[in-house]
C-alpha positions as a Python dict, from the first residue, in 0.01 Angstrom:
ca = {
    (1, 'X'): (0, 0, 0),
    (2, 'X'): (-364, -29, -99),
    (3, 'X'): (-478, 328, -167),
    (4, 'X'): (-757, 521, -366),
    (5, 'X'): (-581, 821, -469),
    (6, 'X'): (-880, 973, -633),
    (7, 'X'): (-1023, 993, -266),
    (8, 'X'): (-779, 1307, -238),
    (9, 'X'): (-926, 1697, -95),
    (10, 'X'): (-744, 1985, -1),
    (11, 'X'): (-712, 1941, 352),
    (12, 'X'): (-517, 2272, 473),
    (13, 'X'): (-433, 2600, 348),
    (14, 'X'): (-186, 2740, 580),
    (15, 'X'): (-27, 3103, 590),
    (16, 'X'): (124, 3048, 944),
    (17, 'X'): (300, 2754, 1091),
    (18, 'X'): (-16, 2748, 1367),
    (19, 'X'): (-248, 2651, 1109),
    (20, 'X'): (4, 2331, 971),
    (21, 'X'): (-109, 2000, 1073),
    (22, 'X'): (11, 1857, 1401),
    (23, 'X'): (-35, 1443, 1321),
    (24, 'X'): (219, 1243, 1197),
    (25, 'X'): (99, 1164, 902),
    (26, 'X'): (377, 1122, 647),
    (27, 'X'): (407, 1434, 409),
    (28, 'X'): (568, 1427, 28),
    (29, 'X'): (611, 1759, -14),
    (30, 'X'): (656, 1967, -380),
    (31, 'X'): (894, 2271, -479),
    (32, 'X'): (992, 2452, -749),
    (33, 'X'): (1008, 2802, -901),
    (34, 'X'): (631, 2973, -985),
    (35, 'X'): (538, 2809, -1298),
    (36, 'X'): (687, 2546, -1335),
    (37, 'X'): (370, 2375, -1349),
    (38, 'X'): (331, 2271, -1006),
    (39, 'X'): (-37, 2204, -957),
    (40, 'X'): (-29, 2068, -1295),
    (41, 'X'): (159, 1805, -1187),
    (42, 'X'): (-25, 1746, -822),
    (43, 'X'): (-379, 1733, -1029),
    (44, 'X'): (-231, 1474, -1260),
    (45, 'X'): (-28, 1260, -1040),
    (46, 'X'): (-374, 1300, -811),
    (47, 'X'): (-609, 1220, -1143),
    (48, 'X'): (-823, 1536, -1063),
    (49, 'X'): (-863, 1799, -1255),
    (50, 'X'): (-852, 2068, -1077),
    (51, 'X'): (-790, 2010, -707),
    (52, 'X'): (-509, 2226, -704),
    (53, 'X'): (-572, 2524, -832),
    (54, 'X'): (-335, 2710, -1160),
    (55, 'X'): (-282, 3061, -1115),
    (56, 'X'): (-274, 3244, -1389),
    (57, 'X'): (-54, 3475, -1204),
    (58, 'X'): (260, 3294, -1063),
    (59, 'X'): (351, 3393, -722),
    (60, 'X'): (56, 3539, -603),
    (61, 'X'): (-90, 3304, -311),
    (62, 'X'): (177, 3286, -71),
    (63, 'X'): (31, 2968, 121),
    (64, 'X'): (115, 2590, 154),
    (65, 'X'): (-180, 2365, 97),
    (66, 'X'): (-201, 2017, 243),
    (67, 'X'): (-335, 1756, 12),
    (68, 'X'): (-494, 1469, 202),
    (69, 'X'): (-476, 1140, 21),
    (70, 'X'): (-674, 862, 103),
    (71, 'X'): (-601, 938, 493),
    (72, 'X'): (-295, 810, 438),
    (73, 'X'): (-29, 1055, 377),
    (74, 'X'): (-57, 1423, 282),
    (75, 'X'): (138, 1562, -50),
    (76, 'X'): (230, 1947, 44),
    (77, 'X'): (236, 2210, -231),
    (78, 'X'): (508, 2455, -158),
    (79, 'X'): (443, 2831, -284),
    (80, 'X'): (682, 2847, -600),
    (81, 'X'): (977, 3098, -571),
    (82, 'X'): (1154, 3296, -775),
    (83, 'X'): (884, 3586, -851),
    (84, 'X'): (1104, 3826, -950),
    (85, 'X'): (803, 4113, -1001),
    (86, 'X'): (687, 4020, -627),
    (87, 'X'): (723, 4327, -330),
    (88, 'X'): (986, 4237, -115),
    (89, 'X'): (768, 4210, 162),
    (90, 'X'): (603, 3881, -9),
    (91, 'X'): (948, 3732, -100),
    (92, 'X'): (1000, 3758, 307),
    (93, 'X'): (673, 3621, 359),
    (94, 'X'): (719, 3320, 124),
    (95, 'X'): (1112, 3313, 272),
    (96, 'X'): (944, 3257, 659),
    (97, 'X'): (606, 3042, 587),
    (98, 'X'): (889, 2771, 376),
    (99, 'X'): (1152, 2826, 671),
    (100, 'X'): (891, 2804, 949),
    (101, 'X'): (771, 2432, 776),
    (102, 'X'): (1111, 2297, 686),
    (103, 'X'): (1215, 2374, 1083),
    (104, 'X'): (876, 2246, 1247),
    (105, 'X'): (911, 1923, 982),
    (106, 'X'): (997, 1560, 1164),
    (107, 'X'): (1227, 1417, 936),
    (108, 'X'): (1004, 1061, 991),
    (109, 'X'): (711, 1250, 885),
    (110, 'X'): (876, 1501, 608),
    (111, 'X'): (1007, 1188, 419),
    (112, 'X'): (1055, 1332, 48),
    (113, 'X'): (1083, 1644, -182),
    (114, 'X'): (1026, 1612, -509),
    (115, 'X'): (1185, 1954, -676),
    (116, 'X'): (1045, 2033, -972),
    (117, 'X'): (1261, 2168, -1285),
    (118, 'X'): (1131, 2259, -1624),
    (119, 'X'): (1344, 2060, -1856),
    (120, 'X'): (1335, 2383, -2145),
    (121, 'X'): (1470, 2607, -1886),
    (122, 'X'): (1716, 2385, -1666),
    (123, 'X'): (1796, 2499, -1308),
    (124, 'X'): (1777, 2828, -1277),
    (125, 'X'): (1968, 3051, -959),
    (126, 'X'): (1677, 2965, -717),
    (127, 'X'): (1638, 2628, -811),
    (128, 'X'): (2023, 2597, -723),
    (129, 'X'): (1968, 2779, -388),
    (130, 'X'): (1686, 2508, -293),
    (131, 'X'): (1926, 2216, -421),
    (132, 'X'): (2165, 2358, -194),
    (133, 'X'): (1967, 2370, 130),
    (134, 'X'): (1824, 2014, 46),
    (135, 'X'): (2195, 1825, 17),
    (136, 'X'): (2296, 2060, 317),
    (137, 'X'): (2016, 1976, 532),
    (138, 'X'): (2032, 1586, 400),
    (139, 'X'): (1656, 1602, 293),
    (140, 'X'): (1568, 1300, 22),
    (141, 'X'): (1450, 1452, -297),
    (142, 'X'): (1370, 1344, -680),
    (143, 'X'): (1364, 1573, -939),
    (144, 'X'): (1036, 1597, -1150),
    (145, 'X'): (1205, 1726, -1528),
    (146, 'X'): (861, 1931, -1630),
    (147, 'X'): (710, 2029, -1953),
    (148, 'X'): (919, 1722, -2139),
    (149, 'X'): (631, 1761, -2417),
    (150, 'X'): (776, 2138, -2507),
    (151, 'X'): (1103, 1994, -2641),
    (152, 'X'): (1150, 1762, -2926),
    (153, 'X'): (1301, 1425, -2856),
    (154, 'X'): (1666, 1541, -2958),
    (155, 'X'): (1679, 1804, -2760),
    (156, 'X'): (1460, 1694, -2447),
    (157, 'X'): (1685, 1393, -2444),
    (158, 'X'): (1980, 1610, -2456),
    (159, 'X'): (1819, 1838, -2175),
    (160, 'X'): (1805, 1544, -1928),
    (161, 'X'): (2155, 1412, -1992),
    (162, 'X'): (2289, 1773, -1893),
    (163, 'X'): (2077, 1733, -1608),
    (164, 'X'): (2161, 1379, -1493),
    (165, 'X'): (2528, 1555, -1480),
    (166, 'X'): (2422, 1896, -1305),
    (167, 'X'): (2741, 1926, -1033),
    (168, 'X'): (2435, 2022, -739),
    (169, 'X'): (2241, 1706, -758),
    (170, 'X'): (2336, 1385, -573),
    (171, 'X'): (2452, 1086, -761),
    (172, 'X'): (2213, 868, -815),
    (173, 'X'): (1924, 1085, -780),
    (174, 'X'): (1653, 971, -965),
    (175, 'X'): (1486, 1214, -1294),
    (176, 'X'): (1171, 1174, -1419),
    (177, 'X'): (1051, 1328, -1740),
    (178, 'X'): (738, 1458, -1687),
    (179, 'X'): (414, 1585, -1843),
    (180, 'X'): (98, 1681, -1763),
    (181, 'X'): (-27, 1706, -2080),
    (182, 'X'): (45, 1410, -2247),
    (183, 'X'): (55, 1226, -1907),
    (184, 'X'): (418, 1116, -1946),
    (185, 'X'): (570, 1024, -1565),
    (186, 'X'): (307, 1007, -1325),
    (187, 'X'): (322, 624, -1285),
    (188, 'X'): (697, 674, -1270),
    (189, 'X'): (653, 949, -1023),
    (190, 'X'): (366, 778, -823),
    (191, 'X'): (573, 430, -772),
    (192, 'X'): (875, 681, -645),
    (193, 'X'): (684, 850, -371),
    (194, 'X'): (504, 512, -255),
    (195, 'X'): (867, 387, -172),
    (196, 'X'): (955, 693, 34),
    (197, 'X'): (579, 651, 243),
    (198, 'X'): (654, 248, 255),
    (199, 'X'): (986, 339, 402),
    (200, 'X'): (962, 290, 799),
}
């Protein structure tokens, strides 16, 4: 696929599932707990600086936001989860808006997750919940290993081994160290997604 990802904009912000885009454009779309670096990883992977926007407080826009790239497919933020100091009513707003996109998604147009985990931490509860509904529901996914630079090499490359063997994630499911710092993964990352959007 020939394709300018620098010719990338925010398309959509959407709180309901009226405002989420009716074509059938293929979507990519990104999870993961609140900051676990998230738009980092879109503005790097998108080589923009700040297209999507860091909060400084994690949680607090409970929206999903519709990247366009190069009018050819869309990459879909998710709003992270696992804001523990967030009013339940939020937590059931976040719960629907993520429910209300996963139903109304066309698995030919939905075509990948990639689920973010920050290597230093591992999977946390929620992060198991969300592997859970993605093997359930039979959803492809990657996992994106973020904030590789925090961890020294012994212990990052101990980090991903546990991971490779975590019991919840598929066989063969491919990890990708990642950094969005030291720009570690994106190519990796990038070539990844382009095989899901070549798919047909």
């Amino acid at each position: 696929m020939k394709l300018n990802i620098q010719n990338s904009n925010l398309a959509i912000t959407a709180g309901l599932k009226s405002q989420f885009p009716t074509d059938n454009r293929v979507q990519i779309a990104f999870s993961g707990r609140s900051n676990v670096g998230k738009s980092s990883l879109i503005n790097s992977l998108l080589m923009r600086k700040s297209l999507a926007r860091v909060s400084s407080q994690p949680g607090k826009t409970i929206t999903i936001n519709f990247y366009d790239v190069d009018k050819k497919f869309y990459l879909v933020d998710l709003p992270g989860y696992g804001f523990a100091k967030r009013p339940p009513a939020d937590k059931e707003k976040w719960s629907k808006l993520c429910n209300d996109y996963f139903a109304k998604s066309d698995r030919n147009v939905l075509r990948l997750v990639v689920q973010l985990i920050d290597i230093k931490v591992g999977p946390t509860a929620d992060d198991d919940m969300m592997l859970e509904w993605l093997n359930r529901e039979k959803i492809p996914y990657i996992i994106a290993a973020t904030k590789i630079d925090k961890l020294n090499r012994t212990d990052g490359e101990r980090n991903l081994a546990l991971l490779a063997e975590y019991p919840l994630l598929l066989e063969g499911t491919p990890i990708i160290p990642f950094s969005s710092t030291k720009k570690l993964g994106r190519e990796d990352l990038l070539g990844n997604i382009l095989r899901f959007i070549d798919e047909k």
